[in-house]
Coordinates of C-alpha atoms and ligand atoms in Angstrom, one line a residue:
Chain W
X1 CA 103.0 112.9 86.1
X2 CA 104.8 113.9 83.2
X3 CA 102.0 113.3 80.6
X4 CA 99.1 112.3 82.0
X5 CA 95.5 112.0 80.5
X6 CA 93.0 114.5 81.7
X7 CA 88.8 115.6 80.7
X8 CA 88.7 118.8 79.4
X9 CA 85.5 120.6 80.7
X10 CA 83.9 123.2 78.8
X11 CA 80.8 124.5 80.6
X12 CA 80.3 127.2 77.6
X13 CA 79.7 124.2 75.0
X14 CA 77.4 122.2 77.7
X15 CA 73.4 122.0 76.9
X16 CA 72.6 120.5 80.2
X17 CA 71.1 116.6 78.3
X18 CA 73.0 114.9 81.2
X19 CA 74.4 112.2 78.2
X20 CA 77.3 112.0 80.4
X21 CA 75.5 111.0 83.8
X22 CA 73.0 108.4 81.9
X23 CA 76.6 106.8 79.7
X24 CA 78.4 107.0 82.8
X25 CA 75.4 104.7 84.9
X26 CA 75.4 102.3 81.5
X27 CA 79.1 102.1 81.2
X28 CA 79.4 101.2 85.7
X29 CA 76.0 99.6 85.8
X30 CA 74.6 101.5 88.5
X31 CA 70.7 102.2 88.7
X32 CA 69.1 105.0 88.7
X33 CA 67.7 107.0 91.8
X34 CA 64.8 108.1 92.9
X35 CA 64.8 112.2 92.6
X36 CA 62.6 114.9 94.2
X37 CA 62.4 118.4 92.9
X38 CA 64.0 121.1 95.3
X39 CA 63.7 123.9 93.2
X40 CA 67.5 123.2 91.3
X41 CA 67.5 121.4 87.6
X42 CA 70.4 119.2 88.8
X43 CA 69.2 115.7 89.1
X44 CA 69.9 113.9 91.1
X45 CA 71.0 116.8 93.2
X46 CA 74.1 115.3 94.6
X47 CA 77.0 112.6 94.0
X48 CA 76.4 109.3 95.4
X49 CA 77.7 106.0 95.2
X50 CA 75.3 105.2 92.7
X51 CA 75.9 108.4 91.1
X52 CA 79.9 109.3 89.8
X53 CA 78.9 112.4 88.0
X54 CA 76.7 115.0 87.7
X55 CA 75.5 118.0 85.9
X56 CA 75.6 121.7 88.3
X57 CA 72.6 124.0 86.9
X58 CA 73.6 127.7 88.4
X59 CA 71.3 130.2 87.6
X60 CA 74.0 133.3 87.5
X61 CA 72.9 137.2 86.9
X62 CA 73.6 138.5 83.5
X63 CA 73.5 142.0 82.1
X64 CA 71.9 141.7 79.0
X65 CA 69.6 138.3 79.4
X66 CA 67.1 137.7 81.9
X67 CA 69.8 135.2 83.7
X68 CA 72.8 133.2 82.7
X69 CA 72.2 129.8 82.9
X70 CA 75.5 127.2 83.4
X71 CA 76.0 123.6 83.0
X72 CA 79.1 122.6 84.9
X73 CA 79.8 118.4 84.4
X74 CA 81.7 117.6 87.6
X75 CA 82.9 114.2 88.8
X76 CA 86.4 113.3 91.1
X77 CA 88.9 115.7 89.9
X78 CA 91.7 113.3 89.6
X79 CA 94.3 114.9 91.8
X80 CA 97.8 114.9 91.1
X81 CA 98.5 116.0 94.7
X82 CA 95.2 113.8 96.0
X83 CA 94.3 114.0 99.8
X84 CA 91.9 110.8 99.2
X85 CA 95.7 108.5 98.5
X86 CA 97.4 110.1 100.7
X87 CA 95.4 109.3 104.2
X88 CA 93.8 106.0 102.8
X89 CA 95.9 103.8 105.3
X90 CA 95.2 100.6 102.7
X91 CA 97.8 99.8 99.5
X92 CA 96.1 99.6 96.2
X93 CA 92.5 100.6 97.9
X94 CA 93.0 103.7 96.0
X95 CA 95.5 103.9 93.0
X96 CA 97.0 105.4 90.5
X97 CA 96.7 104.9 86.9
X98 CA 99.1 105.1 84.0
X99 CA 97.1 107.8 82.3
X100 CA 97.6 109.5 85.9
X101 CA 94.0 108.9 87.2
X102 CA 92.7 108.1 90.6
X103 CA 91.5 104.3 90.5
X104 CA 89.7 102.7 93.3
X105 CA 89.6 99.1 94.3
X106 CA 86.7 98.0 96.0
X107 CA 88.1 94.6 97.1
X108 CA 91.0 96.2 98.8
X109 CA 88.9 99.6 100.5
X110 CA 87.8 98.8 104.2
X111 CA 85.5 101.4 104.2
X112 CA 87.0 103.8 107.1
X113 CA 86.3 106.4 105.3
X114 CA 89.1 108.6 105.9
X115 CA 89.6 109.4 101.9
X116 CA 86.4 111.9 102.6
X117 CA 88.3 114.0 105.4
X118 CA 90.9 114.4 102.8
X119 CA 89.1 115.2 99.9
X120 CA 89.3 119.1 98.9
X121 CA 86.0 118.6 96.8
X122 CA 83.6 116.4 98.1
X123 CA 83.6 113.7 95.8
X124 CA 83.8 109.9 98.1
X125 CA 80.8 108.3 98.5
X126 CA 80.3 105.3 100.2
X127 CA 77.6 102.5 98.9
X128 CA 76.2 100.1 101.1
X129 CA 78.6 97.9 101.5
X130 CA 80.9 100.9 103.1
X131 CA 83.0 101.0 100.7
X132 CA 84.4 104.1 98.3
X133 CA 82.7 104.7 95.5
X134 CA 83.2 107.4 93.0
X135 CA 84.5 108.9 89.7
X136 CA 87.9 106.5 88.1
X137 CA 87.9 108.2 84.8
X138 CA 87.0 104.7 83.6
X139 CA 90.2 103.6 83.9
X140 CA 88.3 99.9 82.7
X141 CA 88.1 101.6 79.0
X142 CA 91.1 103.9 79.4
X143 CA 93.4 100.8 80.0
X144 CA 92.0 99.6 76.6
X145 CA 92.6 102.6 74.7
X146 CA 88.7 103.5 74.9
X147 CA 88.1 107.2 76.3
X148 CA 85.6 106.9 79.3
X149 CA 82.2 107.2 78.7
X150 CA 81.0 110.1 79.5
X151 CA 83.4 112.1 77.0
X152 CA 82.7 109.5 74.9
X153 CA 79.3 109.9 75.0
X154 CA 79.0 113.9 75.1
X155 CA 77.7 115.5 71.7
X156 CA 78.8 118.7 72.4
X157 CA 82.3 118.7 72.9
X158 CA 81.9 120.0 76.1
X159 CA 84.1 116.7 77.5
X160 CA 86.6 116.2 75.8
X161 CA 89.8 113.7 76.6
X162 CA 93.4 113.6 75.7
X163 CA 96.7 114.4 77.0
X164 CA 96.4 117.2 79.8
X165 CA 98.8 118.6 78.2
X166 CA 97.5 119.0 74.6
X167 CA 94.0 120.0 76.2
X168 CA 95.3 123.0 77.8
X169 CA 96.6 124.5 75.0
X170 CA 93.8 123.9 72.9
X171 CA 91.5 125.0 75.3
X172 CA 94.2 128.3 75.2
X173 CA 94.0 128.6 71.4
X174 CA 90.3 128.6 72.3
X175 CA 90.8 131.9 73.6
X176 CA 90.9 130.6 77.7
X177 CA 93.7 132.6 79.2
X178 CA 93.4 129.9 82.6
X179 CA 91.9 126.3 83.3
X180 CA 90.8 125.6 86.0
X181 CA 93.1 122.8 87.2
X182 CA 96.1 123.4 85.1
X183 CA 98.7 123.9 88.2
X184 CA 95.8 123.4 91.3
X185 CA 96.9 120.4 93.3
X186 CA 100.1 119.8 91.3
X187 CA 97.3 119.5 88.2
X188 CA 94.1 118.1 87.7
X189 CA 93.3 115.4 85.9
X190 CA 89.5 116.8 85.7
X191 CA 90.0 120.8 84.3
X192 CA 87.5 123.3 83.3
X193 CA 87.6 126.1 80.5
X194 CA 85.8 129.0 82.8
X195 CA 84.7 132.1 80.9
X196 CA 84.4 133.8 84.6
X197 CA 85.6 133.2 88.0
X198 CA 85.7 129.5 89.3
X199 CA 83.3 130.2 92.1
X200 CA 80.6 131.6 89.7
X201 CA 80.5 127.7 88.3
X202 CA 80.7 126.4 91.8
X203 CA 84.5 125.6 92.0
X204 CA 86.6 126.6 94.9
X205 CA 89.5 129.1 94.0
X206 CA 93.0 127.5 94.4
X207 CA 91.8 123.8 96.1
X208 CA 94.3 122.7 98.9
X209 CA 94.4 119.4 100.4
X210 CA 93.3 120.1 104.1
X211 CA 96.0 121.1 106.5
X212 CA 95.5 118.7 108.6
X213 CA 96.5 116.2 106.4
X214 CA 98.9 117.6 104.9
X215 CA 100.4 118.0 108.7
X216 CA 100.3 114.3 109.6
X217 CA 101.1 113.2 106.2
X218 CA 104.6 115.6 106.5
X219 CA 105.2 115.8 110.2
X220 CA 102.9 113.2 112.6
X221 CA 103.1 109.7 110.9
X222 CA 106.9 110.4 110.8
X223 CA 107.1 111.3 114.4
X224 CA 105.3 108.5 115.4
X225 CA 108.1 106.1 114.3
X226 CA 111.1 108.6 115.2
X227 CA 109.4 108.4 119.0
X228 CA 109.3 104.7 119.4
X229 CA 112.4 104.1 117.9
X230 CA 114.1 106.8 119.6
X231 CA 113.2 105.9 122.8
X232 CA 114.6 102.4 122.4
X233 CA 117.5 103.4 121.2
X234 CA 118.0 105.6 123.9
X235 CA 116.9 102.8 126.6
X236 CA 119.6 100.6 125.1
X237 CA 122.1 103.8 125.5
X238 CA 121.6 104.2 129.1
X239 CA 121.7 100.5 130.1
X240 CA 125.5 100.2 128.3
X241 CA 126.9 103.8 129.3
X242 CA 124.4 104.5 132.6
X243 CA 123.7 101.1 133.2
X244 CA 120.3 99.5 135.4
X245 CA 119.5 100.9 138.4
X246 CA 121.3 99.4 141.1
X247 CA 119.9 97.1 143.7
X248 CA 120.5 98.6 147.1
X249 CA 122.4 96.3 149.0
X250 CA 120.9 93.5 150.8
X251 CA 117.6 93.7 148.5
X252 CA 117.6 89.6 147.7
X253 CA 119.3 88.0 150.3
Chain S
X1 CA 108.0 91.7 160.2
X2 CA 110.8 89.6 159.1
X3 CA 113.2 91.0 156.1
X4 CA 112.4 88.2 154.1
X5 CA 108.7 87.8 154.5
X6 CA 107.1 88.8 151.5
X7 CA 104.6 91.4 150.4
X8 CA 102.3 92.3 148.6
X9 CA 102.5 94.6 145.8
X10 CA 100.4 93.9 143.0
X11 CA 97.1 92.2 143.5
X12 CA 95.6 89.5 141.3
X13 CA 92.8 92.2 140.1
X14 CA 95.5 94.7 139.3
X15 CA 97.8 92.4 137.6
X16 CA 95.1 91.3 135.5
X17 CA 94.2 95.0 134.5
X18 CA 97.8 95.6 133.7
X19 CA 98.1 92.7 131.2
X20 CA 95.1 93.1 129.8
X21 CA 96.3 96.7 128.8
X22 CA 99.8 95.9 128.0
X23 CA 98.5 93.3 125.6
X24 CA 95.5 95.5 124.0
X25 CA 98.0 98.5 124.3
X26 CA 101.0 96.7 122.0
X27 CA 98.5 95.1 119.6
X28 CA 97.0 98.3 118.9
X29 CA 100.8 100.1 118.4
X30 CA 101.1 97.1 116.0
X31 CA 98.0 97.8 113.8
X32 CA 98.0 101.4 114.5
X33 CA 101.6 101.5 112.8
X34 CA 100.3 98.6 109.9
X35 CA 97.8 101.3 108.8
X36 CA 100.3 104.5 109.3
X37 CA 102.4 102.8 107.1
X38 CA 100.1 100.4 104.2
X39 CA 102.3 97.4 106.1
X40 CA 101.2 94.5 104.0
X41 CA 103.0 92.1 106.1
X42 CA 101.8 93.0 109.6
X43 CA 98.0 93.3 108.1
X44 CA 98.6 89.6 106.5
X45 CA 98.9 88.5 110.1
X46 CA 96.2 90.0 111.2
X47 CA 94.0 88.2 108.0
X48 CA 94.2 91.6 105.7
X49 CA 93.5 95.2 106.6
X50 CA 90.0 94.2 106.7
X51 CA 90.2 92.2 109.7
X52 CA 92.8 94.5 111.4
X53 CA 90.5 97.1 111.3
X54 CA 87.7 95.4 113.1
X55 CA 90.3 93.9 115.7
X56 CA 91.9 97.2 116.0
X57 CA 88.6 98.8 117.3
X58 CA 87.6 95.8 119.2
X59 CA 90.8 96.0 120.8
X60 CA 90.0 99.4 121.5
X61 CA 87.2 98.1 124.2
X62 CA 89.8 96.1 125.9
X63 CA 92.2 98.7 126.2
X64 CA 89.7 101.5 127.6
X65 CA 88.1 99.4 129.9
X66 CA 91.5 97.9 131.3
X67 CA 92.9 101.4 131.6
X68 CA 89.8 103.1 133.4
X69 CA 89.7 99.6 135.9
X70 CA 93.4 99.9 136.6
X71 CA 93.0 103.7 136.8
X72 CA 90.2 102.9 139.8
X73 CA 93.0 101.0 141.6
X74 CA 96.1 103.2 140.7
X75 CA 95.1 106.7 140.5
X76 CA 95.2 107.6 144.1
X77 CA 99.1 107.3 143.9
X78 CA 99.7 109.3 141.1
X79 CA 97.5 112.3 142.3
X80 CA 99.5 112.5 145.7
X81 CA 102.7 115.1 145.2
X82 CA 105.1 116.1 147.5
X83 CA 108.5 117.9 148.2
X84 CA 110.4 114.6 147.5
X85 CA 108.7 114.5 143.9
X86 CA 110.5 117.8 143.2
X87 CA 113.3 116.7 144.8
X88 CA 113.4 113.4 142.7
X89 CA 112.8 115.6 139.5
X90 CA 116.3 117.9 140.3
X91 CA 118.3 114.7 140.2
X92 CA 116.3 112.9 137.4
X93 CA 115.6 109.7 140.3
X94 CA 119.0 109.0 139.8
X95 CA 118.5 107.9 136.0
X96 CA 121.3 109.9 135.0
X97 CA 124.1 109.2 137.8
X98 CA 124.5 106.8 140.3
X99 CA 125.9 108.8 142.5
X100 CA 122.9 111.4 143.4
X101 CA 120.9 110.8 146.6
X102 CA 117.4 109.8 145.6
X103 CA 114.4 110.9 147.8
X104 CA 112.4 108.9 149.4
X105 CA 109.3 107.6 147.5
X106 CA 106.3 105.8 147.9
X107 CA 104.2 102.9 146.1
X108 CA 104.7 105.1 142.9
X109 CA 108.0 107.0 142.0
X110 CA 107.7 110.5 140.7
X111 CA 108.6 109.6 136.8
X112 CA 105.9 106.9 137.3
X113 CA 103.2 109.2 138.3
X114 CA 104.1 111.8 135.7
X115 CA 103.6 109.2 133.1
X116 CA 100.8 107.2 134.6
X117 CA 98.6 110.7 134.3
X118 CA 100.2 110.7 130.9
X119 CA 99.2 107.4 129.9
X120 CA 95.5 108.0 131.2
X121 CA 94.9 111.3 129.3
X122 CA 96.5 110.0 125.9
X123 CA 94.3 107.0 126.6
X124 CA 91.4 108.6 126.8
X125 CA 91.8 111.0 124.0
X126 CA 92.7 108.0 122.2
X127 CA 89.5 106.3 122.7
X128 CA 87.4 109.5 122.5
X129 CA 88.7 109.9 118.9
X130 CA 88.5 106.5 118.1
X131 CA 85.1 106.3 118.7
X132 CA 84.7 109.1 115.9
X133 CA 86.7 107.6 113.7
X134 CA 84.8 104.0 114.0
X135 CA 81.1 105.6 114.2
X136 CA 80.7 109.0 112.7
X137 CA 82.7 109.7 109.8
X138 CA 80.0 112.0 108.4
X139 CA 80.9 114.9 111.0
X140 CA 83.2 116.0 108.4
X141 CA 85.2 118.4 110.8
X142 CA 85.4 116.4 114.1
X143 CA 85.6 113.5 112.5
X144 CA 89.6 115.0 110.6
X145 CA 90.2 116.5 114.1
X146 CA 90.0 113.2 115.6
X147 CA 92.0 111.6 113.4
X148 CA 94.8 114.3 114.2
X149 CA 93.8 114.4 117.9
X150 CA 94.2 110.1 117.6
X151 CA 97.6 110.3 116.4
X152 CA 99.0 113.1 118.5
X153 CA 97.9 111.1 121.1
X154 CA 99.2 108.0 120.0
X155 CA 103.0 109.8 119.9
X156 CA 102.6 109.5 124.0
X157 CA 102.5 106.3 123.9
X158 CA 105.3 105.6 121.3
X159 CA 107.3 107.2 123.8
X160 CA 106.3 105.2 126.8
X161 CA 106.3 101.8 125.6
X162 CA 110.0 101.2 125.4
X163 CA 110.5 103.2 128.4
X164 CA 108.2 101.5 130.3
X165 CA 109.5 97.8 129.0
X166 CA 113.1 99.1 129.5
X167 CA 112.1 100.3 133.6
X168 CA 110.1 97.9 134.5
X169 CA 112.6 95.0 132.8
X170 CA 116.5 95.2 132.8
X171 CA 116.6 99.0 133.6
X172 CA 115.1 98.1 137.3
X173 CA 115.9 94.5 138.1
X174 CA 114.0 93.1 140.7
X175 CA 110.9 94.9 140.1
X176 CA 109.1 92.8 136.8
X177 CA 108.2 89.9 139.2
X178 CA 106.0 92.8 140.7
X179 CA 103.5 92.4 138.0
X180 CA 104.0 88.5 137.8
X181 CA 103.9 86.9 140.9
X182 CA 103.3 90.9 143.0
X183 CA 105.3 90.0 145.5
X184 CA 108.1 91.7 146.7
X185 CA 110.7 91.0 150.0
X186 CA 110.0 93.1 152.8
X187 CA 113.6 94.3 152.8
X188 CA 113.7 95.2 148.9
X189 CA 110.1 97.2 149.8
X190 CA 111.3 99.2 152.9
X191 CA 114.9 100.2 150.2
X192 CA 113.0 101.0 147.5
X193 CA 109.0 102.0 148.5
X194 CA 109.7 103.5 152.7
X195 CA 107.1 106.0 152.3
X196 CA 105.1 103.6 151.2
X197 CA 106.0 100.5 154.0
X198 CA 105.7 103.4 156.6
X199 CA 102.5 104.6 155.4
X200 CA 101.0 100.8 155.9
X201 CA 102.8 100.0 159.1
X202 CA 101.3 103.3 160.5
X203 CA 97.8 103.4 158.4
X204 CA 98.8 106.7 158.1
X205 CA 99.8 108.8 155.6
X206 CA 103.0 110.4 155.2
X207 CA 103.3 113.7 153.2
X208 CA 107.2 114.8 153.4
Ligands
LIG301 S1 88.9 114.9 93.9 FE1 88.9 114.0 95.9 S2 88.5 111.8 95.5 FE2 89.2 112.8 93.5 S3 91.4 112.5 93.4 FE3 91.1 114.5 94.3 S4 91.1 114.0 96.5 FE4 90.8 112.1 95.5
LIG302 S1 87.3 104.3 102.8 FE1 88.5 102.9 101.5 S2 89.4 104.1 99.9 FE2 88.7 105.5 101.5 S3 90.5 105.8 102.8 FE3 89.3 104.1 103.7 S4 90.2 102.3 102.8 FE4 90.9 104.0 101.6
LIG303 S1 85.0 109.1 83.5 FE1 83.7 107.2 83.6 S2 83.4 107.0 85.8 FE2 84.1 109.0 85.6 S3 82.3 110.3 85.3 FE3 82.9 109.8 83.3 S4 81.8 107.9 82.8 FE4 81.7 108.2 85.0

């Protein structure tokens, strides 16, 4: 997409206060969950339906503090290139926005969860009803010129949205030399300003959609219809230029 | 016996079995293709993708079941391979040219058994990975394989279909009654199946 909208994520600027998962809960009226402590800070310690985002805590070695401590906001990275739409074998169940975000549509999703096969981070989740549930960059507000909530709602300036475009270079004149997400997946539409490497922060280096997928999406689904219609055509070749077999004489007398 | 006394080819049972399969077996292409390809149109038929999916999987039941009961009937013929079957292989069982001399060949021709296995094995890895598909999408890895191993499968039968509809229809006239009404004359049975009238005359078999 030539210009699309993206959430600039700057885990240097984040203080942890979770704004964005309790604005994000108010904004989708989804409850909150029961939590246990296991030892991490994050909380609740994974996505779920009910849950669209979520604060990382990583506790990272540092050489002049007792430990580094990061706050990495992550949500569905809004694929340009997204696995999720390209296997999800129903039209509209997953969309695309004009701001270039990944939308879902509950009505239209039959639950066979495929989109999670596809998915190079982990982000579908599935509520009760079976059906995908996860991150739309609020495309409810963003359709009504309102930025989604959880940048909206961050005091930090650690989320920021605007035009992908604009954000990179900001987050450039900031002194960033990469973000994360700039040219991964054809661009992201979710992008972090790293200080260090991506996987320090809990981000896979250079996310592919699976090659599986990307297989049957280029080469299988194809095939399929090039076989059937193939071998009808060629059925319908041999019976004008071959012609049936022939009955031996005296078969139906 | 008299040439035109009839005989019996198909049984009730196994015609059955075969139509239950054909039917299960095309409806499935048809939804199978609906959700390859986001076809609004054939899923409106079906009452939305919704209800294609759950009648996709049902018809999933039908189709393994038909195929195993058919297979409990059929599968002695396609396991039994002889000089002739080579023989038949060299000149193609005279798809190609009239003109070649066609070996004898029992209740099952050689093209026949080589796609009957086919149609077995693809059907079984078909229902194998559809049961992963319908019940345990959270084992992440198997769970992609078998949506691969489900539609490399499903590329077998996108090849037999119209070559089985084509055979057993205006490429082979004569024959589709055996499915209908199973009978056959004896004449057209000793011309086209010898091996196999020999072998019941006899009650014994007949390798080549
Ligand atoms: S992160 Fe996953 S769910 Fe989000 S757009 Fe990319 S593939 Fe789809
Ligand atoms: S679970 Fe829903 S959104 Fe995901 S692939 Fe299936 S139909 Fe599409
Ligand atoms: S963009 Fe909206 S839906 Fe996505 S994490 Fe933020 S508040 Fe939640």
């Amino acid at each position: 997409m030539a210009n699309r909208k993206a959430i600039l994520i700057s885990p240097e600027l984040c203080t942890g206060c979770r704004a964005c998962q309790v604005a994000c809960k108010a904004w989708n009226q989804l409850p909150a969950e029961k939590t246990k402590f296991s030892g991490n800070f994050a909380s609740p310690a994974d996505l779920s339906s009910n849950t669209l985002n979520k604060v990382r805590f990583v506790e990272a070695p540092s050489e002049d503090k007792p430990l580094r401590w990061l706050f990495v906001s992550q949500r569905c990275m809004h694929c340009e290139d997204a696995g999720c739409m390209k296997i999800c074998p129903v039209p509209g169940a997953i969309y695309r926005t004009k701001d270039g975000a990944v939308a879902t549509d509950p009505d239209k999703c039959i639950g066979c969860k495929l989109c999670s096969a596809a998915c190079p981070f982990d982000v579908p989740r599935y509520g009760k009803d079976g059906k995908l549930s996860k991150c739309t960059m609020c495309a409810d507000r963003t359709e009504n010129s309102m930025p989604p909530a959880c940048t909206k709602t961050c005091p930090t300036g650690a989320l920021t949205f605007g035009d992908s475009k604009e954000l990179i270079a900001k987050a450039k004149r900031a002194g960033y030399t990469k973000v994360y997400g700039e040219n991964d997946l054809g661009g992201l539409g979710a992008m972090y300003a790293f200080k260090d490497a991506p996987l320090l922060y809990g981000m896979k280096e250079n996310p592919k959609v699976p090659e599986m997928v990307v297989f049957w999406h280029k080469y299988l689904k194809p095939l399929s219809l090039i076989s059937i219609g193939g071998v009808a055509a060629a059925t319908l070749l041999h019976y004008a230029f071959v012609g049936p077999h022939k009955d031996k004489e005296g078969d139906d007398e | 016996m008299n040439n035109n006394n009839m005989v019996v080819m198909a049984t009730a049972a196994e015609r059955v079995f075969h139509w239950m399969f054909a039917i299960s077996c095309l409806l499935l292409t048809l939804t199978g293709f609906a959700f390859l390809f986001k076809n609004a149109s054939i899923a409106g038929v079906f009452g939305g993708f919704e209800s294609m999916k759950s009648i996709h999987n049902w018809l999933g039941i039908v189709f393994i079941i038909s195929l195993l009961m058919s297979s409990a009937k059929w599968l002695k013929h396609p396991l039994r391979f002889d000089a002739d079957d080579i023989r038949w292989m060299a000149v193609a069982g005279g798809y190609l040219s009239h003109k070649v001399k066609v070996p004898p060949m029992g209740k099952l021709n050689t093209g026949q058994k080589i796609s009957y296995v086919g149609v077995l094995l693809s059907g079984i890895l078909l229902t194998a990975s559809g049961f992963v598909l319908w019940f345990f999408p959270e084992l992440k890895t198997w769970f992609l394989l078998s949506f691969i191993a489900h539609n490399l499968s499903f590329l077998f039968i996108c090849i037999f279909i119209p070559m089985h509809i084509y055979l057993g229809t205006i490429g082979n006239p004569g024959t589709f009654q055996i499915m209908t009404s199973g009978r056959i004359s004896y004449k057209r049975a000793k011309n086209h199946y010898p091996k196999w009238v020999a072998e019941m005359e006899t009650g014994k078999k007949v390798l080549s």
